[in-house]
């Protein structure tokens, strides 16, 4: 593989992805995802926006300290990057966080489109150029590896952009990222933009050009592919394509396009594609943003064949209807089911494939439950395992734990829930509440014990196993409310937004699953609140 054919994968799941409404992750969840991204082989992890809040800074620092010293499958340690607006304080915070990585990077940005400069920044173009130069130099005084982005490049005047980019290179930028911030461009236009930058920016031959595309018109992957054809050698992408509004370019779509069509692109990445499905599942689970069934590469239907004609073709030759092999994206063992003769090592390996790193005591506990399940049913499928592990693993972030729950509901009586929780000191507390239904009554009873103001902004139930005895997975999303300031600054709007917390729980009883999901989100809120109060960041 020549350096010229290598495309660096810059994963921004933990920054742009985590910025998507409701996707907020705790620092330990971010670390879990960062570990998986390292196993996946990404070249750069944009771990967050450290100036957003003390909690965000803490999360990026954790990732820099651990993952920033862990080699990926290709033997290289990922670069750990922190985002910063072109503001001195943001850049200082970014450095405070990423400096612990073996290879740290600061990514700073400022808008260059007329509409952003006039209405959002309220700055003249001259001021923008001057600020970009000063802030790139400031970042460079601390960190060797500097990425600069002219935000809303897609709607910027090309000549002005060439000037800003040339100045950023002179000031020390080593990667120039070209965002189609609002997802407005079409592939030929994005191609032309990159080509124009290559031809008209002095010094461009000494830096890497990067793509950053949003999916507002559903063109993010197509635009990114156009970008690399025009000469970009870094792409900014997210797992499952999550991100602001309609999302970013999906990592898995981009990577599999290069791999499946080598004669078109002739380009390579360092991605271990068999990790795609496990990471996708992990990100969906932790963010609570489900992957649509028909999502390319990682959707549940991506390799499913239902119609008679397709099944007939598949039985005769898989190539009739499949352009990729499921095993290449990590689906090789979905049909390989575990059973009662499977051992601990097989269980552990399968769980790792599914995105769960389980060992020691935790593995023993899951293994006991797995054996019990394997005794009652002949085969234990992946979805059984996901349901089982979610139900059985003790969430290490739990502060309050569910110790007992009883509900009465139906058409005659008022829905009532009696809840027993074990508090952080290990004491048992009980409460009873009436609600509009069993789930509402349960949440009210929990609230009366935990007592942390919040608004329930999302509640969803889905079956993760098949049949009438299916495991139900409940996802909830809570927004912090008055008197509990865990807001964080949005890097693009510059405004403070309330933070949301997701929680999930799996059980055959969906009311119990709901209680677990609700508690898990409340516990996350509590942990962040505690950290803010103690200043332990
Ligand atoms: O979409 C965008 O412009 C961004 C920048 C911060 C790079 O996310
Ligand atoms: Zn973006």
CSV table of C-alpha atoms in Angstrom, one decimal, residues 97-499:
chain,number,residue,atom,x,y,z
A,97,UNK,CA,-7.2,17.2,27.4
A,98,UNK,CA,-5.2,15.7,24.4
A,99,UNK,CA,-1.6,16.3,25.7
A,100,UNK,CA,-1.6,12.9,27.4
A,101,UNK,CA,-1.8,11.0,24.1
A,102,UNK,CA,1.3,9.6,22.4
A,103,UNK,CA,0.2,11.5,19.3
A,104,UNK,CA,-2.2,14.4,20.2
A,105,UNK,CA,-3.9,16.7,17.7
A,106,UNK,CA,-5.8,20.0,18.1
A,107,UNK,CA,-8.6,20.7,15.6
A,108,UNK,CA,-9.6,24.3,15.4
A,109,UNK,CA,-12.2,25.9,13.1
A,110,UNK,CA,-13.8,29.2,12.1
A,111,UNK,CA,-16.5,29.9,9.5
A,112,UNK,CA,-15.6,31.3,6.2
A,113,UNK,CA,-19.0,31.5,4.4
A,114,UNK,CA,-20.5,35.0,4.0
A,115,UNK,CA,-23.7,34.0,5.8
A,116,UNK,CA,-21.9,32.6,8.8
A,117,UNK,CA,-19.4,35.5,9.0
A,118,UNK,CA,-22.1,38.1,8.9
A,119,UNK,CA,-24.9,36.6,11.0
A,120,UNK,CA,-23.2,34.2,13.4
A,121,UNK,CA,-19.6,35.4,13.9
A,122,UNK,CA,-20.4,39.1,13.1
A,123,UNK,CA,-16.9,39.4,11.9
A,124,UNK,CA,-15.4,40.9,8.7
A,125,UNK,CA,-13.5,38.5,6.4
A,126,UNK,CA,-10.2,40.3,7.4
A,127,UNK,CA,-10.9,39.6,11.0
A,128,UNK,CA,-11.6,36.0,10.3
A,129,UNK,CA,-8.3,35.6,8.5
A,130,UNK,CA,-6.4,37.3,11.3
A,131,UNK,CA,-8.2,35.1,13.9
A,132,UNK,CA,-7.5,31.9,12.0
A,133,UNK,CA,-3.8,32.7,11.8
A,134,UNK,CA,-3.5,33.7,15.4
A,135,UNK,CA,-5.3,30.7,16.7
A,136,UNK,CA,-3.5,28.2,14.5
A,137,UNK,CA,-0.2,29.7,15.7
A,138,UNK,CA,-1.4,29.5,19.3
A,139,UNK,CA,-2.4,25.8,18.9
A,140,UNK,CA,0.9,25.1,17.2
A,141,UNK,CA,2.9,26.6,20.1
A,142,UNK,CA,1.6,23.6,22.2
A,143,UNK,CA,1.0,20.8,19.7
A,144,UNK,CA,2.8,19.7,16.5
A,145,UNK,CA,-0.3,18.2,14.8
A,146,UNK,CA,-2.8,20.9,14.0
A,147,UNK,CA,-6.0,20.5,11.9
A,148,UNK,CA,-7.8,23.6,10.6
A,149,UNK,CA,-11.4,23.7,9.2
A,150,UNK,CA,-13.0,26.6,7.4
A,151,UNK,CA,-16.6,25.9,8.6
A,152,UNK,CA,-19.3,26.0,6.0
A,153,UNK,CA,-16.6,25.6,3.3
A,154,UNK,CA,-19.3,24.3,1.0
A,155,UNK,CA,-21.0,27.7,0.8
A,156,UNK,CA,-17.8,29.8,1.1
A,157,UNK,CA,-16.4,32.0,-1.7
A,158,UNK,CA,-13.6,29.8,-3.1
A,159,UNK,CA,-11.0,32.6,-3.5
A,160,UNK,CA,-11.5,33.7,0.1
A,161,UNK,CA,-11.2,30.1,1.3
A,162,UNK,CA,-8.0,29.5,-0.6
A,163,UNK,CA,-6.5,32.6,1.1
A,164,UNK,CA,-7.6,31.4,4.6
A,165,UNK,CA,-6.3,27.9,4.0
A,166,UNK,CA,-2.9,29.2,2.7
A,167,UNK,CA,-2.6,31.4,5.8
A,168,UNK,CA,-3.5,28.4,8.0
A,169,UNK,CA,-0.8,26.3,6.4
A,170,UNK,CA,1.8,29.1,6.9
A,171,UNK,CA,0.7,29.3,10.6
A,172,UNK,CA,1.4,25.6,11.1
A,173,UNK,CA,-1.7,23.6,10.1
A,174,UNK,CA,-0.8,20.1,9.0
A,175,UNK,CA,-4.3,18.9,8.0
A,176,UNK,CA,-6.9,21.0,6.2
A,177,UNK,CA,-10.5,19.8,6.7
A,178,UNK,CA,-13.1,20.9,4.3
A,179,UNK,CA,-16.6,20.8,5.8
A,180,UNK,CA,-19.9,20.7,3.9
A,181,UNK,CA,-21.4,21.8,7.2
A,182,UNK,CA,-25.0,22.0,6.1
A,183,UNK,CA,-24.9,19.0,3.7
A,184,UNK,CA,-25.7,21.3,0.7
A,185,UNK,CA,-23.3,20.1,-2.0
A,186,UNK,CA,-23.7,17.4,-4.6
A,187,UNK,CA,-20.8,15.0,-5.5
A,188,UNK,CA,-19.6,16.9,-8.6
A,189,UNK,CA,-19.5,20.2,-6.6
A,190,UNK,CA,-17.6,18.6,-3.7
A,191,UNK,CA,-15.1,17.1,-6.1
A,192,UNK,CA,-14.6,20.5,-7.8
A,193,UNK,CA,-14.2,22.2,-4.4
A,194,UNK,CA,-11.3,19.8,-3.4
A,195,UNK,CA,-9.8,20.0,-6.8
A,196,UNK,CA,-9.9,23.8,-6.7
A,197,UNK,CA,-8.2,23.8,-3.3
A,198,UNK,CA,-5.5,21.5,-4.5
A,199,UNK,CA,-4.8,23.8,-7.5
A,200,UNK,CA,-5.1,27.2,-5.9
A,201,UNK,CA,-3.8,27.0,-2.3
A,202,UNK,CA,-0.1,27.7,-1.9
A,203,UNK,CA,1.6,25.1,0.3
A,204,UNK,CA,-1.2,22.5,-0.1
A,205,UNK,CA,1.2,19.8,-1.3
A,206,UNK,CA,2.7,19.8,2.3
A,207,UNK,CA,-0.6,19.0,4.1
A,208,UNK,CA,-3.3,16.4,4.1
A,209,UNK,CA,-6.7,17.4,2.7
A,210,UNK,CA,-9.7,16.0,4.7
A,211,UNK,CA,-13.4,15.7,3.9
A,212,UNK,CA,-16.2,16.4,6.4
A,213,UNK,CA,-19.7,15.9,4.9
A,214,UNK,CA,-23.2,16.1,6.4
A,215,UNK,CA,-26.1,14.0,5.2
A,216,UNK,CA,-28.9,16.6,4.9
A,217,UNK,CA,-29.6,15.6,1.3
A,218,UNK,CA,-28.5,12.0,1.8
A,219,UNK,CA,-25.3,12.7,-0.1
A,220,UNK,CA,-22.6,12.5,2.6
A,221,UNK,CA,-21.1,9.2,1.5
A,222,UNK,CA,-21.2,10.1,-2.2
A,223,UNK,CA,-19.6,13.5,-1.5
A,224,UNK,CA,-16.9,11.9,0.6
A,225,UNK,CA,-16.1,9.4,-2.1
A,226,UNK,CA,-16.0,12.3,-4.6
A,227,UNK,CA,-13.6,14.1,-2.2
A,228,UNK,CA,-11.1,11.2,-2.1
A,229,UNK,CA,-11.3,10.9,-5.9
A,230,UNK,CA,-10.3,14.5,-6.1
A,231,UNK,CA,-7.3,13.9,-3.8
A,232,UNK,CA,-8.4,14.1,-0.1
A,233,UNK,CA,-6.5,11.6,2.0
A,234,UNK,CA,-8.4,11.9,5.3
A,235,UNK,CA,-12.1,11.4,5.7
A,236,UNK,CA,-14.1,12.5,8.7
A,237,UNK,CA,-16.8,9.9,9.4
A,238,UNK,CA,-19.0,8.4,12.2
A,239,UNK,CA,-20.2,5.0,13.2
A,240,UNK,CA,-23.7,4.4,11.8
A,241,UNK,CA,-23.5,7.9,10.3
A,242,UNK,CA,-24.7,9.6,13.5
A,243,UNK,CA,-24.1,13.4,13.8
A,244,UNK,CA,-25.7,16.8,13.8
A,245,UNK,CA,-29.2,16.8,12.2
A,246,UNK,CA,-29.2,14.1,9.4
A,247,UNK,CA,-25.7,13.0,10.5
A,248,UNK,CA,-22.2,12.6,9.0
A,249,UNK,CA,-20.7,10.3,6.4
A,250,UNK,CA,-21.1,6.7,7.7
A,251,UNK,CA,-17.7,5.1,8.4
A,252,UNK,CA,-18.9,1.7,7.3
A,253,UNK,CA,-20.4,2.9,4.0
A,254,UNK,CA,-17.2,4.7,3.0
A,255,UNK,CA,-14.9,1.9,4.0
A,256,UNK,CA,-16.9,-0.8,2.3
A,257,UNK,CA,-17.3,1.2,-0.8
A,258,UNK,CA,-13.5,1.4,-1.2
A,259,UNK,CA,-13.1,-2.3,-0.4
A,260,UNK,CA,-15.9,-3.5,-2.7
A,261,UNK,CA,-15.0,-1.3,-5.7
A,262,UNK,CA,-11.2,-1.3,-5.8
A,263,UNK,CA,-11.2,-0.8,-9.6
A,264,UNK,CA,-13.1,2.5,-9.2
A,265,UNK,CA,-11.2,4.0,-6.3
A,266,UNK,CA,-7.8,2.2,-5.9
A,267,UNK,CA,-7.6,3.4,-2.4
A,268,UNK,CA,-7.2,1.6,1.0
A,269,UNK,CA,-7.8,2.2,4.7
A,270,UNK,CA,-6.4,0.6,7.8
A,271,UNK,CA,-9.8,-0.6,9.0
A,272,UNK,CA,-10.4,-4.1,10.2
A,273,UNK,CA,-13.8,-4.5,8.6
A,274,UNK,CA,-14.8,-7.5,10.7
A,275,UNK,CA,-15.2,-5.1,13.6
A,276,UNK,CA,-17.8,-3.0,11.8
A,277,UNK,CA,-20.9,-4.7,13.0
A,278,UNK,CA,-19.8,-5.1,16.6
A,279,UNK,CA,-18.9,-1.4,16.9
A,280,UNK,CA,-22.1,-0.4,15.2
A,281,UNK,CA,-24.1,-2.3,17.7
A,282,UNK,CA,-22.2,-0.9,20.6
A,283,UNK,CA,-22.7,2.7,19.4
A,284,UNK,CA,-26.4,2.1,18.8
A,285,UNK,CA,-26.8,0.6,22.2
A,286,UNK,CA,-24.8,3.3,24.1
A,287,UNK,CA,-26.3,6.3,22.3
A,288,UNK,CA,-29.8,4.9,22.1
A,289,UNK,CA,-29.9,5.8,18.4
A,290,UNK,CA,-31.1,2.6,16.7
A,291,UNK,CA,-29.7,1.6,13.3
A,292,UNK,CA,-32.6,1.5,10.7
A,293,UNK,CA,-33.2,-2.1,9.5
A,294,UNK,CA,-32.4,-1.1,5.9
A,295,UNK,CA,-29.2,0.8,6.8
A,296,UNK,CA,-26.4,-0.1,4.4
A,297,UNK,CA,-23.7,-2.5,5.7
A,298,UNK,CA,-24.9,-2.7,9.3
A,299,UNK,CA,-28.7,-2.7,9.2
A,300,UNK,CA,-30.5,-5.9,10.2
A,301,UNK,CA,-31.7,-6.4,6.7
A,302,UNK,CA,-28.4,-5.6,4.9
A,303,UNK,CA,-27.7,-9.3,4.4
A,304,UNK,CA,-31.2,-10.7,4.7
A,305,UNK,CA,-33.0,-12.3,1.7
A,306,UNK,CA,-36.7,-12.7,2.0
A,307,UNK,CA,-38.2,-13.0,-1.5
A,308,UNK,CA,-38.4,-16.4,-3.1
A,309,UNK,CA,-36.4,-15.4,-6.1
A,310,UNK,CA,-33.6,-13.9,-4.0
A,311,UNK,CA,-33.5,-16.9,-1.7
A,312,UNK,CA,-33.4,-19.3,-4.6
A,313,UNK,CA,-30.4,-17.3,-6.1
A,314,UNK,CA,-28.6,-17.2,-2.8
A,315,UNK,CA,-28.9,-21.0,-2.3
A,316,UNK,CA,-27.4,-21.5,-5.8
A,317,UNK,CA,-24.6,-18.8,-5.5
A,318,UNK,CA,-24.2,-16.1,-2.8
A,319,UNK,CA,-22.8,-13.7,-5.5
A,320,UNK,CA,-26.2,-13.6,-7.2
A,321,UNK,CA,-27.5,-11.1,-4.7
A,322,UNK,CA,-24.6,-10.2,-2.4
A,323,UNK,CA,-21.9,-7.8,-3.4
A,324,UNK,CA,-20.1,-8.1,0.0
A,325,UNK,CA,-19.5,-11.2,2.2
A,326,UNK,CA,-21.3,-10.8,5.5
A,327,UNK,CA,-18.3,-12.2,7.3
A,328,UNK,CA,-16.2,-9.3,6.0
A,329,UNK,CA,-18.2,-6.8,8.0
A,330,UNK,CA,-18.3,-9.0,11.1
A,331,UNK,CA,-21.4,-11.0,10.5
A,332,UNK,CA,-19.7,-14.3,10.0
A,333,UNK,CA,-21.1,-15.9,13.1
A,334,UNK,CA,-24.6,-14.7,13.2
A,335,UNK,CA,-25.7,-18.1,12.0
A,336,UNK,CA,-23.2,-19.8,14.1
A,337,UNK,CA,-25.2,-20.2,17.3
A,338,UNK,CA,-23.8,-21.1,20.7
A,339,UNK,CA,-25.3,-24.1,22.5
A,340,UNK,CA,-25.0,-26.0,25.8
A,341,UNK,CA,-21.7,-27.5,24.8
A,342,UNK,CA,-20.1,-24.1,24.2
A,343,UNK,CA,-17.5,-23.1,26.7
A,344,UNK,CA,-16.5,-19.9,28.5
A,345,UNK,CA,-13.9,-19.0,25.8
A,346,UNK,CA,-16.4,-19.3,23.0
A,347,UNK,CA,-18.9,-17.2,24.9
A,348,UNK,CA,-16.3,-14.6,25.7
A,349,UNK,CA,-15.1,-14.4,22.1
A,350,UNK,CA,-18.7,-14.2,20.8
A,351,UNK,CA,-19.5,-11.4,23.2
A,352,UNK,CA,-16.3,-9.5,22.2
A,353,UNK,CA,-17.5,-9.8,18.5
A,354,UNK,CA,-20.8,-8.3,19.6
A,355,UNK,CA,-19.0,-5.4,21.2
A,356,UNK,CA,-19.0,-6.5,24.9
A,357,UNK,CA,-15.6,-7.0,26.6
A,358,UNK,CA,-16.4,-9.3,29.5
A,359,UNK,CA,-14.0,-11.1,31.8
A,360,UNK,CA,-13.4,-12.3,35.3
A,361,UNK,CA,-16.3,-12.3,37.7
A,362,UNK,CA,-18.6,-10.7,35.1
A,363,UNK,CA,-17.8,-13.4,32.6
A,364,UNK,CA,-18.6,-16.1,35.2
A,365,UNK,CA,-21.9,-14.5,36.1
A,366,UNK,CA,-22.9,-14.3,32.4
A,367,UNK,CA,-21.7,-17.8,31.7
A,368,UNK,CA,-24.0,-19.2,34.4
A,369,UNK,CA,-27.0,-17.5,32.9
A,370,UNK,CA,-25.9,-18.5,29.4
A,371,UNK,CA,-25.8,-22.2,30.5
A,372,UNK,CA,-29.2,-21.9,32.0
A,373,UNK,CA,-30.6,-20.5,28.8
A,374,UNK,CA,-28.8,-23.1,26.7
A,375,UNK,CA,-30.4,-25.8,28.8
A,376,UNK,CA,-33.9,-24.5,28.1
A,377,UNK,CA,-33.4,-23.7,24.4
A,378,UNK,CA,-31.3,-25.7,21.9
A,379,UNK,CA,-29.5,-22.7,20.5
A,380,UNK,CA,-28.5,-19.4,21.9
A,381,UNK,CA,-28.4,-16.8,19.1
A,382,UNK,CA,-26.6,-13.4,19.0
A,383,UNK,CA,-29.8,-11.6,19.9
A,384,UNK,CA,-30.4,-13.9,22.9
A,385,UNK,CA,-26.9,-13.1,24.0
A,386,UNK,CA,-27.4,-9.3,23.7
A,387,UNK,CA,-30.6,-9.6,25.7
A,388,UNK,CA,-29.0,-11.8,28.3
A,389,UNK,CA,-25.9,-9.7,28.8
A,390,UNK,CA,-27.8,-6.4,29.0
A,391,UNK,CA,-30.1,-8.0,31.6
A,392,UNK,CA,-27.4,-9.6,33.6
A,393,UNK,CA,-24.3,-7.4,33.6
A,394,UNK,CA,-24.1,-5.0,36.5
A,395,UNK,CA,-23.7,-1.6,35.0
A,396,UNK,CA,-20.6,-0.2,36.7
A,397,UNK,CA,-22.0,3.3,36.6
A,398,UNK,CA,-25.0,2.3,38.7
A,399,UNK,CA,-25.5,4.3,41.8
A,400,UNK,CA,-29.1,3.3,42.7
A,401,UNK,CA,-29.9,-0.3,41.9
A,402,UNK,CA,-33.3,-2.0,41.4
A,403,UNK,CA,-33.9,-4.4,44.2
A,404,UNK,CA,-37.6,-5.2,43.6
A,405,UNK,CA,-40.6,-4.1,41.6
A,406,UNK,CA,-44.3,-4.9,41.7
A,407,UNK,CA,-47.0,-3.3,39.6
A,408,UNK,CA,-50.7,-3.7,39.3
A,409,UNK,CA,-52.5,-2.5,36.2
A,410,UNK,CA,-55.4,-3.2,33.9
A,411,UNK,CA,-58.8,-1.6,33.4
A,412,UNK,CA,-60.2,-1.9,36.9
A,413,UNK,CA,-57.6,-0.6,39.3
A,414,UNK,CA,-55.4,2.5,39.1
A,415,UNK,CA,-52.0,1.5,37.8
A,416,UNK,CA,-49.7,1.3,40.9
A,417,UNK,CA,-46.1,0.5,41.3
A,418,UNK,CA,-44.2,-0.5,44.4
A,419,UNK,CA,-40.4,0.0,44.0
A,420,UNK,CA,-37.5,-1.1,46.2
A,421,UNK,CA,-34.1,0.5,45.4
A,422,UNK,CA,-30.7,-0.1,46.9
A,423,UNK,CA,-29.1,3.4,47.4
A,424,UNK,CA,-25.4,4.2,47.0
A,425,UNK,CA,-24.7,3.4,50.7
A,426,UNK,CA,-26.3,0.0,50.2
A,427,UNK,CA,-29.5,0.9,52.1
A,428,UNK,CA,-32.9,-0.3,50.8
A,429,UNK,CA,-35.5,2.3,50.1
A,430,UNK,CA,-39.1,1.7,49.1
A,431,UNK,CA,-41.8,3.9,47.4
A,432,UNK,CA,-45.2,3.4,46.0
A,433,UNK,CA,-46.8,5.6,43.3
A,434,UNK,CA,-49.9,5.8,41.1
A,435,UNK,CA,-49.5,6.7,37.4
A,436,UNK,CA,-51.3,6.7,34.0
A,437,UNK,CA,-49.9,3.3,33.4
A,438,UNK,CA,-47.5,0.8,35.0
A,439,UNK,CA,-44.4,2.4,33.5
A,440,UNK,CA,-45.5,5.9,34.5
A,441,UNK,CA,-46.2,4.6,38.0
A,442,UNK,CA,-42.8,3.0,38.2
A,443,UNK,CA,-41.0,6.1,37.1
A,444,UNK,CA,-42.9,8.2,39.6
A,445,UNK,CA,-42.0,5.8,42.4
A,446,UNK,CA,-38.3,5.8,41.4
A,447,UNK,CA,-38.4,9.6,41.2
A,448,UNK,CA,-39.7,9.9,44.8
A,449,UNK,CA,-36.6,8.0,46.0
A,450,UNK,CA,-33.9,9.4,43.7
A,451,UNK,CA,-35.3,12.9,43.6
A,452,UNK,CA,-33.4,14.4,40.7
A,453,UNK,CA,-35.4,16.9,38.5
A,454,UNK,CA,-35.7,15.7,34.9
A,455,UNK,CA,-37.9,15.6,31.8
A,456,UNK,CA,-38.5,12.3,30.0
A,457,UNK,CA,-37.9,13.2,26.4
A,458,UNK,CA,-37.9,9.8,24.8
A,459,UNK,CA,-39.1,6.3,25.6
A,460,UNK,CA,-38.9,3.4,23.2
A,461,UNK,CA,-39.3,-0.4,23.5
A,462,UNK,CA,-38.2,-3.0,21.0
A,463,UNK,CA,-37.8,-6.7,21.0
A,464,UNK,CA,-34.2,-7.9,20.8
A,465,UNK,CA,-35.1,-11.6,20.7
A,466,UNK,CA,-37.8,-13.4,18.8
A,467,UNK,CA,-41.0,-15.0,20.0
A,468,UNK,CA,-43.6,-14.4,22.7
A,469,UNK,CA,-40.9,-14.7,25.4
A,470,UNK,CA,-38.7,-12.1,23.7
A,471,UNK,CA,-36.4,-9.9,25.6
A,472,UNK,CA,-37.6,-6.3,25.4
A,473,UNK,CA,-35.0,-3.6,25.3
A,474,UNK,CA,-36.2,-0.2,26.6
A,475,UNK,CA,-34.4,3.0,25.8
A,476,UNK,CA,-35.1,6.2,27.7
A,477,UNK,CA,-33.7,9.7,27.3
A,478,UNK,CA,-33.9,12.3,30.1
A,479,UNK,CA,-33.2,16.0,30.0
A,480,UNK,CA,-31.7,17.6,33.1
A,481,UNK,CA,-34.1,20.2,34.7
A,482,UNK,CA,-33.8,23.3,36.9
A,483,UNK,CA,-31.3,23.6,39.6
A,484,UNK,CA,-29.1,21.0,38.1
A,485,UNK,CA,-26.7,22.7,35.8
A,486,UNK,CA,-24.9,20.1,33.6
A,487,UNK,CA,-25.2,22.2,30.4
A,488,UNK,CA,-22.5,22.0,27.8
A,489,UNK,CA,-21.5,24.5,25.1
A,490,UNK,CA,-22.4,23.6,21.5
A,491,UNK,CA,-19.2,24.1,19.5
A,492,UNK,CA,-21.0,25.3,16.4
A,493,UNK,CA,-23.7,27.5,17.9
A,494,UNK,CA,-21.6,28.7,20.8
A,495,UNK,CA,-24.7,28.4,23.1
A,496,UNK,CA,-25.2,26.3,26.2
A,497,UNK,CA,-27.6,23.4,25.7
A,498,UNK,CA,-29.2,21.2,28.4
A,499,UNK,CA,-27.6,17.8,28.5
